[in-house]
Short mmCIF file of C-alpha atoms and ligand atoms in Angstrom, two decimals:
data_model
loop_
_atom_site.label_atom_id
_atom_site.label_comp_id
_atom_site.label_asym_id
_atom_site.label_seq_id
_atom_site.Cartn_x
_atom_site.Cartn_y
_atom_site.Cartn_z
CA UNK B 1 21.87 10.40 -27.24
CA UNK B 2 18.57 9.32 -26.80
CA UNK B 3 16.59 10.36 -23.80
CA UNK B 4 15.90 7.10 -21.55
CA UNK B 5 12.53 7.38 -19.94
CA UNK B 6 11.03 5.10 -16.79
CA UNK B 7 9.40 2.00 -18.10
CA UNK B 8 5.64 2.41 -19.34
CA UNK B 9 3.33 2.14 -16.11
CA UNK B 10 6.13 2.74 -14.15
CA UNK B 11 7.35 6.39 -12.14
CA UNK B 12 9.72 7.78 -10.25
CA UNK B 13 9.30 8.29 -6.69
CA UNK B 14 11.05 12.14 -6.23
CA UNK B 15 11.59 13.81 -2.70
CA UNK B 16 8.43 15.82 -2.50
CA UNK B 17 6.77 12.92 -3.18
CA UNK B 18 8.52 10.30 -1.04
CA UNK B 19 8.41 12.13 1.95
CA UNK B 20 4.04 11.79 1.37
CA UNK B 21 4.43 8.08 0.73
CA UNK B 22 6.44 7.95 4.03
CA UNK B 23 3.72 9.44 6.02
CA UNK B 24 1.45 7.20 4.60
CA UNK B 25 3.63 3.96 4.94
CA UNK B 26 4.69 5.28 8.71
CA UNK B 27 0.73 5.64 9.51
CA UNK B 28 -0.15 2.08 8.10
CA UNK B 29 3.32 0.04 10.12
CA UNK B 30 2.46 2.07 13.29
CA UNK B 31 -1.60 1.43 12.99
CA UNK B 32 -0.97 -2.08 12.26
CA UNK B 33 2.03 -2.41 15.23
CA UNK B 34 -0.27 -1.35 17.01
CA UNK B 35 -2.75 -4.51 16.80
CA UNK B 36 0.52 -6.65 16.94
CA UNK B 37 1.09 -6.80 13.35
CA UNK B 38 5.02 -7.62 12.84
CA UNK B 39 6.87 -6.00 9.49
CA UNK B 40 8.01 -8.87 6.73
CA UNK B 41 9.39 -8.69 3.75
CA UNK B 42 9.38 -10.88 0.99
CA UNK B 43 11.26 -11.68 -2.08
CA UNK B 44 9.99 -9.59 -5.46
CA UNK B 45 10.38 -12.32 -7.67
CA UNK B 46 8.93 -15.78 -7.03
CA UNK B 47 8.41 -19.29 -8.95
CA UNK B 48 5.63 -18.58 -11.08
CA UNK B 49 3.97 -21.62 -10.13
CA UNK B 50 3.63 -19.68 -6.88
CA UNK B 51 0.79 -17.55 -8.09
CA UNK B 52 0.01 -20.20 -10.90
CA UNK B 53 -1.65 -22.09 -7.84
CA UNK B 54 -2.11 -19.76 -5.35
CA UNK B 55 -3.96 -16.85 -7.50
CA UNK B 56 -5.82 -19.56 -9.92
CA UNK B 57 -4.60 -19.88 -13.69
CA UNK B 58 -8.44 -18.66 -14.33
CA UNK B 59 -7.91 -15.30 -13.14
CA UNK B 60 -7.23 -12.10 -14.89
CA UNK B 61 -3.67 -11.58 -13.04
CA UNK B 62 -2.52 -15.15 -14.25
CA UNK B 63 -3.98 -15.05 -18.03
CA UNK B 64 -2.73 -11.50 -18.75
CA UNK B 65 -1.15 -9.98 -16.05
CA UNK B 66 1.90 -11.47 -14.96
CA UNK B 67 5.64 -10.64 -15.91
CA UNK B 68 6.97 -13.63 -16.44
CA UNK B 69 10.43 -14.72 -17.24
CA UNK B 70 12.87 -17.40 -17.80
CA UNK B 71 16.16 -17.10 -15.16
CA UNK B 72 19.58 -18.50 -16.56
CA UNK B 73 18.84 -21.73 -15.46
CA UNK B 74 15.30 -21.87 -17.45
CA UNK B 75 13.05 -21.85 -13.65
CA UNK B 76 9.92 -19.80 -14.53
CA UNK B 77 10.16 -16.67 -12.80
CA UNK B 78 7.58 -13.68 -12.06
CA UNK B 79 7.21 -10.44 -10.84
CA UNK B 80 5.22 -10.37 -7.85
CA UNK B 81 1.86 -9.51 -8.48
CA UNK B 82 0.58 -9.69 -4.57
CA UNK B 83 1.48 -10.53 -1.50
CA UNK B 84 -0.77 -13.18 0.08
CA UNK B 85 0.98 -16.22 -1.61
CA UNK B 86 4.61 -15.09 -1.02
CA UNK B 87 3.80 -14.53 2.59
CA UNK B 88 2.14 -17.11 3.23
CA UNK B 89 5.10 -19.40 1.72
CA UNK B 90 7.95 -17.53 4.29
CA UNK B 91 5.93 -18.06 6.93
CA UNK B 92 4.78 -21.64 6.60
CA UNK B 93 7.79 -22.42 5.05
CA UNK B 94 9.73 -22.23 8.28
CA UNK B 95 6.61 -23.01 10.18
CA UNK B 96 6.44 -19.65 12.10
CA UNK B 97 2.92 -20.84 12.80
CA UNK B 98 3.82 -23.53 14.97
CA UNK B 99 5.16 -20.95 17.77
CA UNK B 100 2.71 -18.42 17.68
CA UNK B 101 -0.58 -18.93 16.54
CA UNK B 102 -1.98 -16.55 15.04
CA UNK B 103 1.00 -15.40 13.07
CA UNK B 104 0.19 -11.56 12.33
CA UNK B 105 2.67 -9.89 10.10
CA UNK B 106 2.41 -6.95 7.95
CA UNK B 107 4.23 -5.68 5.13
CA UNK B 108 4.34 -2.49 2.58
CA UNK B 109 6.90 -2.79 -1.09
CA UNK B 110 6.33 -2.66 -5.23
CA UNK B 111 4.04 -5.30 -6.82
CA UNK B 112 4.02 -5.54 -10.64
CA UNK B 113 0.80 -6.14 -13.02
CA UNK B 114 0.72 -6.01 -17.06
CA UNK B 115 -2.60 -3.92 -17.12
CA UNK B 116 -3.01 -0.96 -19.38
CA UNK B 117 -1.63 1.99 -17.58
CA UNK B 118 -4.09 4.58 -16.96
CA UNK B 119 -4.46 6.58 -13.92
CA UNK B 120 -4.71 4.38 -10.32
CA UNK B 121 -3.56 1.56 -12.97
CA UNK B 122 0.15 0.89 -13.38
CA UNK B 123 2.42 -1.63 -13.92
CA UNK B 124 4.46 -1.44 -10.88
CA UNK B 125 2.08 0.03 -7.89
CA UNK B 126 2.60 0.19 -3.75
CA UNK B 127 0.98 -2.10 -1.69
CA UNK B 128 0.32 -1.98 2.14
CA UNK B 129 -0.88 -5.26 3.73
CA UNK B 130 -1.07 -7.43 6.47
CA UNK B 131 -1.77 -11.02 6.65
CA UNK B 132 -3.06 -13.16 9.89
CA UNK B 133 -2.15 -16.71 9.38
CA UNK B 134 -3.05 -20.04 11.71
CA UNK B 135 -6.84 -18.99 12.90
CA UNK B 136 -10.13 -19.83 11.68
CA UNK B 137 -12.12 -16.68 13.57
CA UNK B 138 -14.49 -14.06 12.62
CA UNK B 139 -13.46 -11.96 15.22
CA UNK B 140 -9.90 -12.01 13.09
CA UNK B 141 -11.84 -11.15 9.46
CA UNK B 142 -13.35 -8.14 11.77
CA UNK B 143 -9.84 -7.40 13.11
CA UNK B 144 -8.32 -6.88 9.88
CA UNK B 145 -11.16 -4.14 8.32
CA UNK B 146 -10.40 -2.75 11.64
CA UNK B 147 -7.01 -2.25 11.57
CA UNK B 148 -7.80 -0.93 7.96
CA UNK B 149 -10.29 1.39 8.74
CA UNK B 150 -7.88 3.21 11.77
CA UNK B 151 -5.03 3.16 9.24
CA UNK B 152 -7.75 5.37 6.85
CA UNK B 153 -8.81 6.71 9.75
CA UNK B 154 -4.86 8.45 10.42
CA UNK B 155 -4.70 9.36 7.49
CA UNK B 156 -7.58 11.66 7.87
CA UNK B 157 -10.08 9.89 5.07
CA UNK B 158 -13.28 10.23 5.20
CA UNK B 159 -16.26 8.99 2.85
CA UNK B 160 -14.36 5.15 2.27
CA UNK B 161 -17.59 2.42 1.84
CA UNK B 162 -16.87 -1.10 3.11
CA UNK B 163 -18.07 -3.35 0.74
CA UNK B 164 -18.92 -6.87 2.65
CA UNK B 165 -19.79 -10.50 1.17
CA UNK B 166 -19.37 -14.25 2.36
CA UNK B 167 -18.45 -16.78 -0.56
CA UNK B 168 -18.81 -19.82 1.92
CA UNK B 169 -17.06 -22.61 1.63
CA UNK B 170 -15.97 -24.42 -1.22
CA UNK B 171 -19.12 -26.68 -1.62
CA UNK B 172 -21.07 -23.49 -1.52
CA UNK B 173 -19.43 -22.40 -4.13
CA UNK B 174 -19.64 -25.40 -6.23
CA UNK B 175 -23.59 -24.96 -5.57
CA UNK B 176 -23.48 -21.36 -6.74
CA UNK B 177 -21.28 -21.93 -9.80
CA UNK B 178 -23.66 -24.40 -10.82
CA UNK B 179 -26.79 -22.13 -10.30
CA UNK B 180 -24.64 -19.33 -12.21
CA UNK B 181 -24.43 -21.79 -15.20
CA UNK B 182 -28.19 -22.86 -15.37
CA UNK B 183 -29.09 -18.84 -15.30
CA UNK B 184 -26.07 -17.87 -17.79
CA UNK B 185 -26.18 -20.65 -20.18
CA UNK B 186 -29.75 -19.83 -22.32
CA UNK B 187 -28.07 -15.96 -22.48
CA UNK B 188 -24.63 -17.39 -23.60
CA UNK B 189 -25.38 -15.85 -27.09
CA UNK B 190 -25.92 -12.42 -25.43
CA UNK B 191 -22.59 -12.54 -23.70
CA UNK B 192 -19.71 -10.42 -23.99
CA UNK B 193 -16.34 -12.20 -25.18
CA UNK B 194 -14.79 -12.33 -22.03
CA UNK B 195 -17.94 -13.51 -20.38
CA UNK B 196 -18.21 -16.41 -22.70
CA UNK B 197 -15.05 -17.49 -21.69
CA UNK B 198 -15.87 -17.03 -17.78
CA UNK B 199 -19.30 -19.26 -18.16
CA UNK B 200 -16.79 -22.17 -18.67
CA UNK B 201 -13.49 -21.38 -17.19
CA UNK B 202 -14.30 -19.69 -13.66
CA UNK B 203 -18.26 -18.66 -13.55
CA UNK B 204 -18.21 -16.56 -10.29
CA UNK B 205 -16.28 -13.93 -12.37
CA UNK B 206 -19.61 -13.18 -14.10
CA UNK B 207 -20.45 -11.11 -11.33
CA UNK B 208 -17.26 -8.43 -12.18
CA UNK B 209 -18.53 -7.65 -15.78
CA UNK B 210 -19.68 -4.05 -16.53
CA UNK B 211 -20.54 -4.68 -19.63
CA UNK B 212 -23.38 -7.58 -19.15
CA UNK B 213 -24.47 -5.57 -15.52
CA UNK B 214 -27.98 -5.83 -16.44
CA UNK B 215 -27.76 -9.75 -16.27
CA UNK B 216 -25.79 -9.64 -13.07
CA UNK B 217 -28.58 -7.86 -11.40
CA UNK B 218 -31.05 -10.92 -12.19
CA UNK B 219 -28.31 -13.57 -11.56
CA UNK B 220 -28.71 -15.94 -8.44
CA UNK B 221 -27.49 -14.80 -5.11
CA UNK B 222 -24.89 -16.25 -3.40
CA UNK B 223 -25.99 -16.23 -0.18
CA UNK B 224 -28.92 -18.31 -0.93
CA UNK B 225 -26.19 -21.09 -1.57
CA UNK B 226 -24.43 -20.71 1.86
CA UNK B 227 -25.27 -23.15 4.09
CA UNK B 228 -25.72 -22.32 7.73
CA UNK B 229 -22.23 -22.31 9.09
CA UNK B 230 -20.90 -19.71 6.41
CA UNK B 231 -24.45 -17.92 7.18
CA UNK B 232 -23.07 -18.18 10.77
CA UNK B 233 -19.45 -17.23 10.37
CA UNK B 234 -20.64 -13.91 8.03
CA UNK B 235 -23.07 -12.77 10.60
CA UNK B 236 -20.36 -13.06 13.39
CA UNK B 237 -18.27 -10.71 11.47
CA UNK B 238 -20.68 -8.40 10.54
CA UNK B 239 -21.38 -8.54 14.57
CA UNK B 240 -17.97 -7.40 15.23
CA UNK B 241 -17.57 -5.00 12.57
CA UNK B 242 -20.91 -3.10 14.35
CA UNK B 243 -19.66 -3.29 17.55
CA UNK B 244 -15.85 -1.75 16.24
CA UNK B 245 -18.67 0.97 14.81
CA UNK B 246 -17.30 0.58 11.17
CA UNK B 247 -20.40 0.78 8.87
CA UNK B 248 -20.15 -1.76 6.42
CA UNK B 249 -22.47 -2.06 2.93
CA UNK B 250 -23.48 -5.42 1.98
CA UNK B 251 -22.69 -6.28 -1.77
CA UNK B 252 -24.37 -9.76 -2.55
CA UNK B 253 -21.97 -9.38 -6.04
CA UNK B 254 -18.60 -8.39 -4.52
CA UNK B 255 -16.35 -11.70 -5.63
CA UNK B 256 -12.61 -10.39 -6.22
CA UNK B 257 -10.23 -11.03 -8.67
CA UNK B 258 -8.32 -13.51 -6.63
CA UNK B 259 -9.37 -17.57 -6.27
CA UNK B 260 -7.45 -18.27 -2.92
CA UNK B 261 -10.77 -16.28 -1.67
CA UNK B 262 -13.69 -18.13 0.93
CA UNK B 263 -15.82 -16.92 3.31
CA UNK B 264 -15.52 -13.22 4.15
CA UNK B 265 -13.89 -10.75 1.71
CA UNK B 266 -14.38 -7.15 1.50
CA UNK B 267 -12.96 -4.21 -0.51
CA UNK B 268 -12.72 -0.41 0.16
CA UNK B 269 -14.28 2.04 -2.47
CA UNK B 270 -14.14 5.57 -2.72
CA UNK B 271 -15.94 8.34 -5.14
CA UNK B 272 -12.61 10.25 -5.82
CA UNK B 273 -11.37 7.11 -7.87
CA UNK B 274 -13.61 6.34 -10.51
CA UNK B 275 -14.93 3.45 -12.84
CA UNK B 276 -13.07 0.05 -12.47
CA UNK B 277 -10.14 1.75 -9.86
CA UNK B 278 -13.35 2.51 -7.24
CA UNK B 279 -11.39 0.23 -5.32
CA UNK B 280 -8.80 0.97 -2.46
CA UNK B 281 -7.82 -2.17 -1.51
CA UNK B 282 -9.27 -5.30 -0.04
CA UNK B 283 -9.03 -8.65 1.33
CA UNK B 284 -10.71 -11.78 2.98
CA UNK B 285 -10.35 -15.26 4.19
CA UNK B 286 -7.99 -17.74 2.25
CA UNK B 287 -8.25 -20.98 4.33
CA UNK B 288 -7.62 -23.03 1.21
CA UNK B 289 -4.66 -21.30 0.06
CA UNK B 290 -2.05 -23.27 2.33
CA UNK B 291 -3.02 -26.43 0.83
CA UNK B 292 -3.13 -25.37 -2.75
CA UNK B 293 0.62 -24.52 -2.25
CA UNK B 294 1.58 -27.83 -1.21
CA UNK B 295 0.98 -26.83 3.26
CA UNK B 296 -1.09 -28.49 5.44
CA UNK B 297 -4.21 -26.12 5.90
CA UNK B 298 -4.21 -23.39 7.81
CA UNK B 299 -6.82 -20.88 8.14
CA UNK B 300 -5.85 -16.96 7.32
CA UNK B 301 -6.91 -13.58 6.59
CA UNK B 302 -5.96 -10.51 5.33
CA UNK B 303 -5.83 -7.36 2.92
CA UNK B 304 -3.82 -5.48 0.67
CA UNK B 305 -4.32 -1.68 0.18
CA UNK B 306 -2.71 0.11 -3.27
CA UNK B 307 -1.01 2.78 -1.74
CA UNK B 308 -1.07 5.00 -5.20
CA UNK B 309 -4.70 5.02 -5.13
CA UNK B 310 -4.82 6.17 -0.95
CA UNK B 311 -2.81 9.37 -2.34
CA UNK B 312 -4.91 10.18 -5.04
CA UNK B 313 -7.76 10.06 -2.40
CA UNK B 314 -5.80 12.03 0.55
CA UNK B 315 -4.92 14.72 -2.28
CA UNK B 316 -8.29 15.26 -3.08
CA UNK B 317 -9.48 15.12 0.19
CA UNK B 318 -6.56 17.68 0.80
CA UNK B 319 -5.14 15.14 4.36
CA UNK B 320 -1.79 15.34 2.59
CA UNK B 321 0.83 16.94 5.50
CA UNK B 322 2.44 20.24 4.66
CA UNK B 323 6.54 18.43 3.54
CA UNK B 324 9.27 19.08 5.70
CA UNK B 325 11.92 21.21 3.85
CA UNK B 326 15.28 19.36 3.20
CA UNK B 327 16.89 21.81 5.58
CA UNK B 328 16.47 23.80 8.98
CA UNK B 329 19.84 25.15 9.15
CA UNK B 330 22.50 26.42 6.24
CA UNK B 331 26.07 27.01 7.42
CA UNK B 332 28.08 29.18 5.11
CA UNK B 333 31.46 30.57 4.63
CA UNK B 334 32.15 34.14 3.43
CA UNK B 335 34.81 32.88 1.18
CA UNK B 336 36.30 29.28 1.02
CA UNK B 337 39.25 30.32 3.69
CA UNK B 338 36.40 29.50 5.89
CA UNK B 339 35.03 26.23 5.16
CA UNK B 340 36.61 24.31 7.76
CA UNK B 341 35.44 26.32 10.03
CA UNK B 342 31.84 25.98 8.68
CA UNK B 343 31.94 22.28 7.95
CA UNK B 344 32.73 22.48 12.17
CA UNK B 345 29.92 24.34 12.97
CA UNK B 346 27.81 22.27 10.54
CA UNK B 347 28.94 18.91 12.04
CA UNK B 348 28.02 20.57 15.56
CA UNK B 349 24.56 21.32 14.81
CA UNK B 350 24.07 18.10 13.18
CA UNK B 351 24.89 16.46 16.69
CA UNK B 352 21.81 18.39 18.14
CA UNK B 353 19.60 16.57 15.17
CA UNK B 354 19.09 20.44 13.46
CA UNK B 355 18.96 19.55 9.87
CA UNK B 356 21.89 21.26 8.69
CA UNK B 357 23.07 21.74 5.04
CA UNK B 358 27.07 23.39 4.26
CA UNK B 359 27.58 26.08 1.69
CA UNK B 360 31.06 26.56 0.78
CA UNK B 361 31.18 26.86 -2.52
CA UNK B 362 32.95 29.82 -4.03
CA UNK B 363 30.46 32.52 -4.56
CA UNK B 364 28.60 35.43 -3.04
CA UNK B 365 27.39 35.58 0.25
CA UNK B 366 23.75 36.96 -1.36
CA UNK B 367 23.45 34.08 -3.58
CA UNK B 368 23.82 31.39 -0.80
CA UNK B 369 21.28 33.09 1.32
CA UNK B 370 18.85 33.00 -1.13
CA UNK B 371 19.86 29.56 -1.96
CA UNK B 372 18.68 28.77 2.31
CA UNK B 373 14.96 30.29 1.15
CA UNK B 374 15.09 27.72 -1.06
CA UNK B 375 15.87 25.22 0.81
CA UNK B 376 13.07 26.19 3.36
CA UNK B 377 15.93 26.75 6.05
CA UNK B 378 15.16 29.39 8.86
CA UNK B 379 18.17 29.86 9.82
CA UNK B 380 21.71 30.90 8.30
CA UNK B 381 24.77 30.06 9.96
CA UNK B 382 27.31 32.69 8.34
CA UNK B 383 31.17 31.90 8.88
CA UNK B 384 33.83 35.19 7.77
CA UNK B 385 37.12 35.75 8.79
CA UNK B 386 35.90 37.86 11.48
CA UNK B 387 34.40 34.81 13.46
CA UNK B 388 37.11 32.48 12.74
CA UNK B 389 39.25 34.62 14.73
CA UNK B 390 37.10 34.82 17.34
CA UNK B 391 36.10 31.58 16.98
CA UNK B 392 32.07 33.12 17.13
CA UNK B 393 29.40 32.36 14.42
CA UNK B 394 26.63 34.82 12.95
CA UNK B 395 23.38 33.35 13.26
CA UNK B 396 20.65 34.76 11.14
CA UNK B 397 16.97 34.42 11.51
CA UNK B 398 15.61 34.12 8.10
CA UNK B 399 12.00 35.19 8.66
CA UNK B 400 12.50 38.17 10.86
CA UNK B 401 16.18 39.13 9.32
CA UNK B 402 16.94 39.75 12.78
CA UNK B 403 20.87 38.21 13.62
CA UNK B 404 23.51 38.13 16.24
CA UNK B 405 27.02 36.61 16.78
CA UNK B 406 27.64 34.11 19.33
CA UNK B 407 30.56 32.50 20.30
CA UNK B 408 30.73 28.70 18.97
CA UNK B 409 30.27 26.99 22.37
CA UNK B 410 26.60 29.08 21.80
CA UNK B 411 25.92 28.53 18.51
CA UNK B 412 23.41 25.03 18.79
CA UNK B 413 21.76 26.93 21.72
CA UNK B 414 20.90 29.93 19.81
CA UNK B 415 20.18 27.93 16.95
CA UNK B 416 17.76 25.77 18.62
CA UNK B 417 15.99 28.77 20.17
CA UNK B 418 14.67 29.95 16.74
CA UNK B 419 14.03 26.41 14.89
CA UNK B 420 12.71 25.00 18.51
CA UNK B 421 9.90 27.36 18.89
CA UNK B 422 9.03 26.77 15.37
CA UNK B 423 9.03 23.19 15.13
P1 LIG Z 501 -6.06 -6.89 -4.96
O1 LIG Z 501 -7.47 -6.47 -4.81
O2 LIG Z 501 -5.68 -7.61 -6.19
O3 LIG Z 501 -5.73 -7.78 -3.69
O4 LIG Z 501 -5.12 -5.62 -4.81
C1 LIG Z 501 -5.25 -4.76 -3.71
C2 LIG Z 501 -5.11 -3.31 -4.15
O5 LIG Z 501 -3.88 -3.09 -4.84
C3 LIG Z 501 -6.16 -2.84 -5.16
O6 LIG Z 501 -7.38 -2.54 -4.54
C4 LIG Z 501 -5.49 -1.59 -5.68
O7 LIG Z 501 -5.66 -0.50 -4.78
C5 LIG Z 501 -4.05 -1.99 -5.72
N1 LIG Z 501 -3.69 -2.37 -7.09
C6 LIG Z 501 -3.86 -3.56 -7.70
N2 LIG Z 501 -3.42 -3.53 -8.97
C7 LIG Z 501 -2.96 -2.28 -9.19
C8 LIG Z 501 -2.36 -1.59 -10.29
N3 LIG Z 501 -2.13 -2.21 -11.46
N4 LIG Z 501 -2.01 -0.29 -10.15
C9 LIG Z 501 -2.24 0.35 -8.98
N5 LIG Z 501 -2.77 -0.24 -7.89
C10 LIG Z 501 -3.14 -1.52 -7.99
C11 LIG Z 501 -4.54 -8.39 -3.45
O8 LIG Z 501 -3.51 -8.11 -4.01
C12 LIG Z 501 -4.59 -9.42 -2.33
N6 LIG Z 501 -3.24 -10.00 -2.15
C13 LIG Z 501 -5.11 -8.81 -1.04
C14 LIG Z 501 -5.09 -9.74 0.13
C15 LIG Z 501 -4.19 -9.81 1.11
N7 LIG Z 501 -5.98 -10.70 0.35
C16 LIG Z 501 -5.66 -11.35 1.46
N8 LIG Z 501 -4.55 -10.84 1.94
#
């Protein structure tokens, strides 16, 4: 038969690896619980039209990155490419808003994009995020790198650039997309394909291409078409970022890939991912998003992180935790006359929380107890037909071969004594 592989752009998560992701996801729920941040959870498919209006049929995600299919019934369905506009819908949709305000929640599961797998790039990718929904307040754009930047900061990261920039408010925007078309248009000959395209569909994505970077560099600035309350609102943030002492790098040409974007939004680079995966994560203000789903408008803020690209950084910075082995303890039987006697000692240590794993299979002695070095167990618990009549155990120290027999009533306590002072 045919070998059956894992999806392209997909991979499977296996127990060395897991238990990394866990420390990660652990250190992001408890960094973000601690600012108040409560854990949601979403559905992993939505309505299409769900991202059709929230993300903006004009960006890269919606033209070519979305897997889309038709349910039973014939409803449009996709694979969730983010977070922001599913969240957004639970919580409105039951109007969570109304009884606390803001509504902070924060959430970590798989999120699906059609790109072309490469490394930091696949189809199905971790995010960790959190969302704060029902407040119009720089001090709440600050709050979020903040929360962020600890998260990194548990994690043991070092060397992570804050990238910074305002896009003002929508008739800023309109104002800058019309000074991008007056400085674009005499070049459009000189434009990449996709560029082309961008000058009429959504101009501000000018700014990503790497291929026409030398005319980014002379395009206008967006900042000269803020007008003073988005000036005002940006340098409040930047305010509070300073005084949280999180350095923070102003990029006049930071946009994102997402349209539900205004005002601040900010993303988190690092030089151990390269080229177009530079990026970490990031975020910003959506206050329009709520009404472009059908809500009445309520401010919000918030950022996604892809946790894939966090362990590629950790590994090279070498934060990644040494991994608990599957096993402290291994209970054997000398033969399988034994192994209800084991499987009692094993359920006993259990009840202390010793991670405890029973041999009674029907081979050598030898071949179990190298079978508990592999396990990373220091201690064997070895059951013969001597200590079933005496109803006693021999517990073995694995590093120092040292051992003794103790009666059962014992056996926890002198377990514990030599996985305790190791632990
Ligand atoms: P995003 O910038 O599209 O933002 O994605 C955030 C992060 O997810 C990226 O920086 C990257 O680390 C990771 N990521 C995205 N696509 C892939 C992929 N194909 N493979 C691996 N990792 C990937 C958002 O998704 C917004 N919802 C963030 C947000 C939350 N804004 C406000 N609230």
């Amino acid at each position: 038969m045919p070998e059956i592989a894992a999806p392209k752009g997909t991979r499977d998560i296996l127990p060395d690896e897991f238990a990394v992701r866990r420390w990660l996801l652990d250190a992001h729920r408890v960094t973000a619980e601690s600012f108040g941040y409560r854990a949601i959870e979403t559905p992993i498919i939505e309505a299409t039209e769900l991202f059709i209006r929230g993300v903006g049929t004009d960006t890269d995600i919606v033209e070519k990155q979305m897997f889309t299919f038709e349910d039973r019934g014939g409803r449009s369905l996709t694979l969730r490419p983010e977070g922001t506009a599913g969240s957004l819908r639970a919580v409105l949709g039951v109007h969570l808003d109304q009884e606390v305000r803001p509504v902070r929640a924060h959430y970590a599961g798989p999120f699906f994009r059609a790109e072309r797998p490469q490394a930091g790039r696949q189809h199905q990718f971790t995010q960790v995020g959190i969302e704060c929904i029902g407040e119009r307040s720089p001090a709440l754009d600050a709050e979020i790198v903040e929360v962020a930047w600890r998260f990194f900061g548990a994690l043991g990261l070092t060397g992570i650039q804050l990238q910074v920039n305002s896009l003002g408010a929508p008739e800023d925007r309109t104002r800058y997309r019309a000074a991008l078309v007056d400085y674009y248009t005499p070049l459009e000959a000189t434009l990449c394909d996709d560029c082309r395209r961008r000058l009429h569909t959504n101009p501000l994505r000018l700014l990503d291409c790497k291929r026409d970077a030398g005319l980014v560099e002379g395009a206008p600035v967006l900042w000269d078409s803020l007008d003073r309350a988005g000036r005002d609102h940006f340098t409040a943030v930047m305010r509070d970022l300073e005084a949280a002492g999180i350095d923070s790098i102003r990029n006049d040409r930071l946009v994102r890939g997402l349209d539900y974007y205004g005002d601040t939004v900010f993303e988190f680079w690092h030089d151990a991912l390269q080229g177009a995966q530079s990026s970490l994560g990031g975020g910003g203000r959506y206050d329009g998003l709520a009404r472009l789903l059908g809500f009445p408008a309520t401010p919000a803020t918030g950022y996604a992180l892809g946790v894939e690209r966090i362990l590629m950084v950790a590994r090279a910075l070498g934060t990644v935790p040494g991994i608990e082995p599957a096993a402290e303890v291994l209970v054997c039987s000398v033969e399988p006359d034994q192994a209800e006697a084991a499987a009692g000692a094993a359920r006993l240590l259990r009840d202390t929380a010793a991670r405890t794993v029973l041999d009674v299979a029907d081979r050598r002695l030898d071949r179990k107890l190298r079978g508990a070095g592999r396990l990373g167990a220091r201690v064997a618990v070895i059951i013969g037909e001597n200590e079933v009549a005496a109803e006693s155990a021999v517990v073995r120290d694995l590093d120092d071969r040292s051992q003794q027999t103790v009666p059962m009533g014992d056996l926890a306590a002198a377990v514990a004594r030599i996985i305790g002072g190791r632990r």
